[in-house]
Short mmCIF file of C-alpha atoms and ligand atoms in Angstrom, two decimals:
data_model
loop_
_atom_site.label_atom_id
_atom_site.label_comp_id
_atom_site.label_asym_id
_atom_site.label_seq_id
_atom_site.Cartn_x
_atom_site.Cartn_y
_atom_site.Cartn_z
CA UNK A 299 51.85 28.03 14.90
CA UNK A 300 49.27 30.24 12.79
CA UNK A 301 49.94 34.06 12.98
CA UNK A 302 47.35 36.24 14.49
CA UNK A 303 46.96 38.40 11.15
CA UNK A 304 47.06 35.28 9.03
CA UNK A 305 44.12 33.97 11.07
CA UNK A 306 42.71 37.52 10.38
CA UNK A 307 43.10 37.23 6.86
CA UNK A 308 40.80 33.80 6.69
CA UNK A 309 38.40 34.71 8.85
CA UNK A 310 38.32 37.86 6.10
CA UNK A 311 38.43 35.27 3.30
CA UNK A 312 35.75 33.15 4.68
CA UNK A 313 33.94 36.12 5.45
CA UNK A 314 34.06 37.53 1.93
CA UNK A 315 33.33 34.48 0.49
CA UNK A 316 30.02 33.89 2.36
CA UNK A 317 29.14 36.78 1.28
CA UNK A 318 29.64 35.95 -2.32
CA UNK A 319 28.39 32.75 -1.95
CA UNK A 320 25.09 34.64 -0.36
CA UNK A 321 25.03 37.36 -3.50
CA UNK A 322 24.82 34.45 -5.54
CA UNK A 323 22.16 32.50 -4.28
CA UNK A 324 24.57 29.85 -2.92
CA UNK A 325 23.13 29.57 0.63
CA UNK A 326 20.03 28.04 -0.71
CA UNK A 327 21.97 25.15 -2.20
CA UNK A 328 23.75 24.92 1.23
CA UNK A 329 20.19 25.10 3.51
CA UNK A 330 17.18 24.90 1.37
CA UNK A 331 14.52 26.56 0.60
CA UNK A 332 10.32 26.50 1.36
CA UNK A 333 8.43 24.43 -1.50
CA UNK A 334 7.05 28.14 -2.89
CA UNK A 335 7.78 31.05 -2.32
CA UNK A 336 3.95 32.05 -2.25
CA UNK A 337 3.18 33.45 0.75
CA UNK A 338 0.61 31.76 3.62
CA UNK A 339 -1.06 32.64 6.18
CA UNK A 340 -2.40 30.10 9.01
CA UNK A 341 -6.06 29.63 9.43
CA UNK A 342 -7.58 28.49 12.32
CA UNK A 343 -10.76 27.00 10.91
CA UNK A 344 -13.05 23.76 12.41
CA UNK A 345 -12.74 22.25 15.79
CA UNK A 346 -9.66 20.50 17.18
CA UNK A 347 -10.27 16.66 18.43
CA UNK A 348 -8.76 13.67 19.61
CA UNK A 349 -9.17 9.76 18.35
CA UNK A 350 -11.01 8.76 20.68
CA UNK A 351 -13.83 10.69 19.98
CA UNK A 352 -13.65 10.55 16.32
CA UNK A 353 -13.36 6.96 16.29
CA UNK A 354 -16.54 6.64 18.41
CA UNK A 355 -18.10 8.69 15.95
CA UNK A 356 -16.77 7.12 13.25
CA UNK A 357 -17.69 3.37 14.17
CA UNK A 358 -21.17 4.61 15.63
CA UNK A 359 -22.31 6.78 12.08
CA UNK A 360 -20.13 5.69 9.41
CA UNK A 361 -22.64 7.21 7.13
CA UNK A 362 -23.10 10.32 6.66
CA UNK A 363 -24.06 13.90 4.81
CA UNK A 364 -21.10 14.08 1.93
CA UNK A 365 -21.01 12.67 -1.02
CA UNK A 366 -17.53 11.84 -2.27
CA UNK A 367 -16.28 11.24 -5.29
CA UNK A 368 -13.00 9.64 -6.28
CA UNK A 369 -11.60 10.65 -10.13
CA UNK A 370 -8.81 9.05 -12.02
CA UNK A 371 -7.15 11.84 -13.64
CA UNK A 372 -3.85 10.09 -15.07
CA UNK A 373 -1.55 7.01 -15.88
CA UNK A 374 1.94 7.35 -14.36
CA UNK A 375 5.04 5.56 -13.89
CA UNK A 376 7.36 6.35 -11.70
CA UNK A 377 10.76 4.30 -9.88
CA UNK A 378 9.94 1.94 -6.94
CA UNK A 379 12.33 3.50 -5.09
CA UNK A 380 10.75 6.49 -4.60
CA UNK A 381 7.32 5.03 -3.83
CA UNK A 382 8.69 1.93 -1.41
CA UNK A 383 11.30 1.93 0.80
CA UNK A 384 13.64 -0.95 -1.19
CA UNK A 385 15.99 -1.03 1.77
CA UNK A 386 13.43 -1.90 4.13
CA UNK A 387 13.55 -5.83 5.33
CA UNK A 388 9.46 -6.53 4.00
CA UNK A 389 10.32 -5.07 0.95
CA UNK A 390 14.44 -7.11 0.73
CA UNK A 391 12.27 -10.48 1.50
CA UNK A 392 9.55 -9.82 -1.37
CA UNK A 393 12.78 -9.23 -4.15
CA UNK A 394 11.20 -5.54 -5.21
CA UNK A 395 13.98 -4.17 -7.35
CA UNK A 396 13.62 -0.79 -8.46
CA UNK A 397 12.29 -0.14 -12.03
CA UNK A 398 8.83 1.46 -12.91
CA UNK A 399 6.10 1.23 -10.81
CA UNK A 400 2.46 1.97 -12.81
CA UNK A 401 0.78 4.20 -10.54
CA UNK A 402 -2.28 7.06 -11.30
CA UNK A 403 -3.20 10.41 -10.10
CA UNK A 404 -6.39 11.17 -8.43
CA UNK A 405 -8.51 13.99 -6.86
CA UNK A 406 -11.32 13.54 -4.36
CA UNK A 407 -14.86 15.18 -4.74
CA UNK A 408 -16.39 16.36 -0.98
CA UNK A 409 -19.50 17.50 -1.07
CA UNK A 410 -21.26 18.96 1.62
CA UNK A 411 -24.83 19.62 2.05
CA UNK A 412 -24.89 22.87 3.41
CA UNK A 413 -20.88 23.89 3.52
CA UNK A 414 -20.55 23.26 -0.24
CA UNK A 415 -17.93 21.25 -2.46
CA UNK A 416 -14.14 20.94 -1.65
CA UNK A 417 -11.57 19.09 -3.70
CA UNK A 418 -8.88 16.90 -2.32
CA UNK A 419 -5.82 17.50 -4.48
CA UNK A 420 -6.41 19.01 -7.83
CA UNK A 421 -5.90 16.42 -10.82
CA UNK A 422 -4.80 17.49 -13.91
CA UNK A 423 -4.88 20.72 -15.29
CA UNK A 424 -6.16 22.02 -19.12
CA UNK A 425 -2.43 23.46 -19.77
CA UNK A 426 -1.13 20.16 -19.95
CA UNK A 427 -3.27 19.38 -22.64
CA UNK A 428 -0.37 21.39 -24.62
CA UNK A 429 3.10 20.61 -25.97
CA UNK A 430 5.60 20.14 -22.78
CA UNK A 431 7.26 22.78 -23.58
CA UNK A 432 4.37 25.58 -22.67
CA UNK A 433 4.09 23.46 -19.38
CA UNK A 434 4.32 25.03 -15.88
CA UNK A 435 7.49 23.13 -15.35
CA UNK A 436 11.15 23.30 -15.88
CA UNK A 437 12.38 21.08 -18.28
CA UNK A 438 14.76 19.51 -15.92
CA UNK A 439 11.65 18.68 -13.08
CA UNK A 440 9.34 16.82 -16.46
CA UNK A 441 12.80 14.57 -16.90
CA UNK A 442 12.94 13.84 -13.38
CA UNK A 443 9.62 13.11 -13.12
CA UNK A 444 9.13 11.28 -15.94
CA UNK A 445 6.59 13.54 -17.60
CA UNK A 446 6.85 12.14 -20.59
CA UNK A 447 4.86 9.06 -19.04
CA UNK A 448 1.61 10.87 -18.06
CA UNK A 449 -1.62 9.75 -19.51
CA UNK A 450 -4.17 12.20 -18.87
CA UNK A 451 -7.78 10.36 -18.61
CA UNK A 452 -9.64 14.06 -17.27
CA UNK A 453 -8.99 17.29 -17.06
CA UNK A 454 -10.00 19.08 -13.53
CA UNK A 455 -11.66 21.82 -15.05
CA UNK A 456 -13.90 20.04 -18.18
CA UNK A 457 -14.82 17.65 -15.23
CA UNK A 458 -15.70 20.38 -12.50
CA UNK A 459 -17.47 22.37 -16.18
CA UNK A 460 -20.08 19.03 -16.20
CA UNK A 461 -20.46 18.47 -12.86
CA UNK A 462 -21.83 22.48 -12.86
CA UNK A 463 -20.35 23.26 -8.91
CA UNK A 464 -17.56 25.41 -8.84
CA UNK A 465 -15.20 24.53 -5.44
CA UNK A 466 -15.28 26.39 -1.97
CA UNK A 467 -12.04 25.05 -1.37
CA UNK A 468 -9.02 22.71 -2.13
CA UNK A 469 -7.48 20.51 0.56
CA UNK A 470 -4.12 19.45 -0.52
CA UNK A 471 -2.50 15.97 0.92
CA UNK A 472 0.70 17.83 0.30
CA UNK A 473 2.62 20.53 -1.52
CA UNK A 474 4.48 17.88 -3.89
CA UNK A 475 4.17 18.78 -7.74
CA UNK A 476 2.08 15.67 -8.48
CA UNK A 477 -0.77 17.06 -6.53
CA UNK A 478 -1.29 20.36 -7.83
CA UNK A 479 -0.83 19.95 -11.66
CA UNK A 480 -4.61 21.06 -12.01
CA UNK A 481 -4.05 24.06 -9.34
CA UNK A 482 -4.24 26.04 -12.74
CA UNK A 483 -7.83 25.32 -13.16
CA UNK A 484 -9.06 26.54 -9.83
CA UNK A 485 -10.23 30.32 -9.49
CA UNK A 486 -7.26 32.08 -7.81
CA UNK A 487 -10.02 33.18 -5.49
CA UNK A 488 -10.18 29.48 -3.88
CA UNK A 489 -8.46 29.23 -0.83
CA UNK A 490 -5.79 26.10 -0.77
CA UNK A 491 -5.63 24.34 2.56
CA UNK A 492 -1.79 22.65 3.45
CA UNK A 493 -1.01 20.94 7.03
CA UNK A 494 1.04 23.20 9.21
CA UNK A 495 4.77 23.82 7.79
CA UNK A 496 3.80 22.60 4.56
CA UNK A 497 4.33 25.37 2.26
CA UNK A 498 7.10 27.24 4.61
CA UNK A 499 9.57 24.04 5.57
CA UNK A 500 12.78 23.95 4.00
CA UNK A 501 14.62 21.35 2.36
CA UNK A 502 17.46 21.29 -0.49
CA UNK A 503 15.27 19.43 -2.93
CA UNK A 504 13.19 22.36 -2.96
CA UNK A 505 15.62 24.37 -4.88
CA UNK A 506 15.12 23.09 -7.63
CA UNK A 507 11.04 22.34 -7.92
CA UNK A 508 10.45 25.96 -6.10
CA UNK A 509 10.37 28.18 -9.34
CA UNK A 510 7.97 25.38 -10.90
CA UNK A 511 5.62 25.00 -7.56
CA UNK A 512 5.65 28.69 -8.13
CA UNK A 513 4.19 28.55 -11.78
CA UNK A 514 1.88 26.09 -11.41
CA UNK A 515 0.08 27.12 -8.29
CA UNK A 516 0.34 30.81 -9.91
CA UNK A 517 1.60 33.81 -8.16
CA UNK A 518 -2.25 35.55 -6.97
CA UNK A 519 -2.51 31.84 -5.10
CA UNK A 520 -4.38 31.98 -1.70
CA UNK A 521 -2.31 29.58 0.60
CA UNK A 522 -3.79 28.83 4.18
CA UNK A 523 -1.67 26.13 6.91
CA UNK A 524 -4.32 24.96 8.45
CA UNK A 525 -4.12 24.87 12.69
CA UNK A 526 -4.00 21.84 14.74
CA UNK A 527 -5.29 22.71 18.02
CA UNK A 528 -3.91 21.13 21.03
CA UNK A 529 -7.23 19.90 22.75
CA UNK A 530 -6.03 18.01 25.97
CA UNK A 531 -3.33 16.50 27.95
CA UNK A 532 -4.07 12.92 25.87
CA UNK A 533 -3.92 14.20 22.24
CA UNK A 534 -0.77 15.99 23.49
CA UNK A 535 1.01 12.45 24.29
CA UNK A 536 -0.85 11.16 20.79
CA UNK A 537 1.22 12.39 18.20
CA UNK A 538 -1.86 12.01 15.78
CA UNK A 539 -3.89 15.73 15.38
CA UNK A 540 -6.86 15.94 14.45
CA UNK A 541 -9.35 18.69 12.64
CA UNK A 542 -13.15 18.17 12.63
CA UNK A 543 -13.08 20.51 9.80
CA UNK A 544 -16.80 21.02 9.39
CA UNK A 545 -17.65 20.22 13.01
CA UNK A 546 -19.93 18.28 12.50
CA UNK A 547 -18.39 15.22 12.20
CA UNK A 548 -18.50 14.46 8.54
CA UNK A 549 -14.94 15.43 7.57
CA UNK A 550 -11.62 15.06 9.94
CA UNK A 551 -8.40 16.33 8.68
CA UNK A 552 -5.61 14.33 10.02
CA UNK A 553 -2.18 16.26 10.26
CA UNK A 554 0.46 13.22 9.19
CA UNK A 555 4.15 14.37 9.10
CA UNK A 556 6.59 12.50 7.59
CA UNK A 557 6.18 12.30 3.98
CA UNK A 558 6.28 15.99 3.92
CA UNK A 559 6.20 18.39 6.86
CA UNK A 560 2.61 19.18 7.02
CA UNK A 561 1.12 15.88 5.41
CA UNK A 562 -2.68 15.68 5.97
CA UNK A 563 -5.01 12.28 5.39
CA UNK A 564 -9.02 12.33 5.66
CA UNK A 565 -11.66 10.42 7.20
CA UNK A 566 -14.89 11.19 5.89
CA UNK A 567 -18.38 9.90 6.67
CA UNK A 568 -20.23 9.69 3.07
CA UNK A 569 -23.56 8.46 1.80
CA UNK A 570 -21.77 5.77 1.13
CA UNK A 571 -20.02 5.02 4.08
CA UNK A 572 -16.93 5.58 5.39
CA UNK A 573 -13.85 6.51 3.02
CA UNK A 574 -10.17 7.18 4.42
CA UNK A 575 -7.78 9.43 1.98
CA UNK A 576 -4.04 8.33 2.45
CA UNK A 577 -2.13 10.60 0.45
CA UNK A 578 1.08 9.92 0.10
CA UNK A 579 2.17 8.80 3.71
CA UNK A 580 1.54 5.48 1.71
CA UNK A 581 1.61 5.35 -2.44
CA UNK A 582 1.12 1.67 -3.46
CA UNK A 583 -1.34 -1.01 -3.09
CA UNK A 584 1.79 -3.34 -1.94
CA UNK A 585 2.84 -0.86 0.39
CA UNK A 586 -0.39 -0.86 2.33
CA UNK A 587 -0.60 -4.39 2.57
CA UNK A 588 2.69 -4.71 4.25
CA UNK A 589 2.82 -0.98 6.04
CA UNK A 590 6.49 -0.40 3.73
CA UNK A 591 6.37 3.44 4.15
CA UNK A 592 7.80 4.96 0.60
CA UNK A 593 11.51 5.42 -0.52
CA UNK A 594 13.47 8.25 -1.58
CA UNK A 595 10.18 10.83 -1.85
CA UNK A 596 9.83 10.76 1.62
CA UNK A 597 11.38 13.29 3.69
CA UNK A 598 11.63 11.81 7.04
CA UNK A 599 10.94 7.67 7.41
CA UNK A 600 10.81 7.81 11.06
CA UNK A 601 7.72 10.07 11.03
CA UNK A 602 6.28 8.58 8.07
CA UNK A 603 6.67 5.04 9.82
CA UNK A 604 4.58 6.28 12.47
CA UNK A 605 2.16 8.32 10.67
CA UNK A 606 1.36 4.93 8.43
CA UNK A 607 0.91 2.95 11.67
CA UNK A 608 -1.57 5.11 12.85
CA UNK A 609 -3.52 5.37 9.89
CA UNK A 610 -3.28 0.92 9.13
CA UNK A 611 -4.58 1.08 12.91
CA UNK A 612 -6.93 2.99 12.29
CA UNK A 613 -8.67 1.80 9.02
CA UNK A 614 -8.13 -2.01 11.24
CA UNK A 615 -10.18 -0.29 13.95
CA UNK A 616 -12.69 0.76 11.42
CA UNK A 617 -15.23 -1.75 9.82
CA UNK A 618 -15.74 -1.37 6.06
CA UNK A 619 -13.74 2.15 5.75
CA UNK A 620 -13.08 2.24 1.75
CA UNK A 621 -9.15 3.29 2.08
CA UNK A 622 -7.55 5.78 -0.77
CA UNK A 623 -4.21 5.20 -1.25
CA UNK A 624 -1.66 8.07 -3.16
CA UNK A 625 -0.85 7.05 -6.36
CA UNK A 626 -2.62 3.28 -6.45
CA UNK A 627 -6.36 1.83 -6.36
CA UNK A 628 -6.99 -1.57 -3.65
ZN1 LIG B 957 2.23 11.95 -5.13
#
């Protein structure tokens, strides 16, 4: 049988070495940490609505006022694993191994007649024009990411330079490093709009891309988590928010959880009809097809599952909607 004081001398231990553990920075190997430590604010900004409504509007006007824009900004390869879930039965039946997967990064033009030009994602910015090593990230993150790989076909800022309109604001899908490598091209005096939870939720990976999120977005970085309103009792029992961010119907903001916390897709009615941004609740052409949610870059499969089944529904539901995948063109 243990001794009182010898129980009182652990509970001392243990309690001195939490401590040190804390003085050291341990405890955010232990729980996490956000994405950035740039602070957000929310912003409650549009109208809230539910599917119904928007998919009567949708399938009634699938043209509309914005003209949208999709640009190739890089070549990529990255491992299968991460962008397909290998372990799922679709994806055991078709034989995908892991290896490299060619893939590309985008950004998406909006622009609105009278509410002006928004980016989706930012592309590729001018500093990686440079030698790696006077990049905006940690040597260890370019390994992991396989850096080394990119082939940069534009640069956010030459391109926004030609096109002569300078952004209002930048949607991003989601906080991961692939999507704001051009961040360092925008005017710090751009808001950035993230789903709710996006730039605040917590996870282990996160200690190690933090201090690079950090220098890329750039510490005088206006971060806003956009609010999902709650309109009624049915798009409470629909998991699937929705953000008429305009309001007028030309650009919904759909909150999809799952690949990260505060995941966000678009639909958008353009001159040229209608045009559905994925982001990275689906990455590949071949994970589309046969709604495979991705691998090990997605932080919860359950709610990515669901979030890709609403959005395959959807774009089903939808006659001629031009669908955007993450990292791959259909
Ligand atoms: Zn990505």
């Amino acid at each position: 049988m243990q001794s009182s004081s010898s129980i009182r001398i652990s509970s001392l231990l243990s309690g001195s070495l939490a401590k040190l553990l804390l003085t050291l920075g341990f405890a955010a190997f232990a729980t996490g940490c956000a994405v950035t430590s740039i602070d957000s604010t929310t912003e409650r900004i549009g109208d809230g609505t539910d599917e119904q409504s928007m998919m009567e509007n949708l399938a009634s006007n699938p043209k509309g006022p914005i003209r949208f824009q999709k640009i190739v900004s890089a070549d990529w390869a990255v491992d299968r694993g991460g962008l397909i879930n290998l372990d799922h039965p679709a994806a055991e039946k078709a034989g995908l191994e892991s290896g490299l997967e060619s893939i590309q990064i985008y950004f998406y033009v909006v622009d609105h007649p009278t509410k002006g030009r928004f980016l989706i994602d930012t592309g590729m910015g001018s500093v990686f024009q440079k030698p790696s090593e006077d990049w905006p990230v940690s040597g260890m993150v370019q390994s992991v990411m396989n850096m080394d790989l990119l082939k940069i076909h534009t640069i956010t800022s030459q391109w926004l330079k030609t096109s002569g309109t300078s952004p209002k604001g930048i949607f991003l899908t989601h906080m991961h490093l692939d999507h704001i490598l051009g961040s360092g091209d925008i005017d710090p005096a751009v808001p950035f709009y993230v789903g709710p939870k996006e730039s605040t939720d917590s996870m282990f990976l996160n200690v190690f891309v933090q201090g690079s999120t950090d220098d890329i977005l750039g510490s005088d970085r206006i971060l806003r988590e956009l609010e999902f309103p709650v309109i009624s009792e049915d798009a409470k029992n629909n998991e699937l928010r929705i953000l008429d961010f305009f309001g007028d119907g030309s650009l919904y903001v759909l909150l999809v959880p799952g690949h990260t916390a505060g995941s966000m897709a678009f639909l958008i009615r353009s001159t040229d009809g209608l045009q559905m941004v994925v982001g990275d609740t689906c990455h590949t052409v071949w994970g589309w097809k046969n709604n495979v949610p991705p691998g090990s870059f997605t932080a919860d499969q359950e709610k990515n599952v669901k979030s890709l089944n609403s959005l395959i529904e959807i774009a089903n539901k939808l006659q001629n909607v031009k669908v955007h995948l993450g990292h791959q063109s259909l």
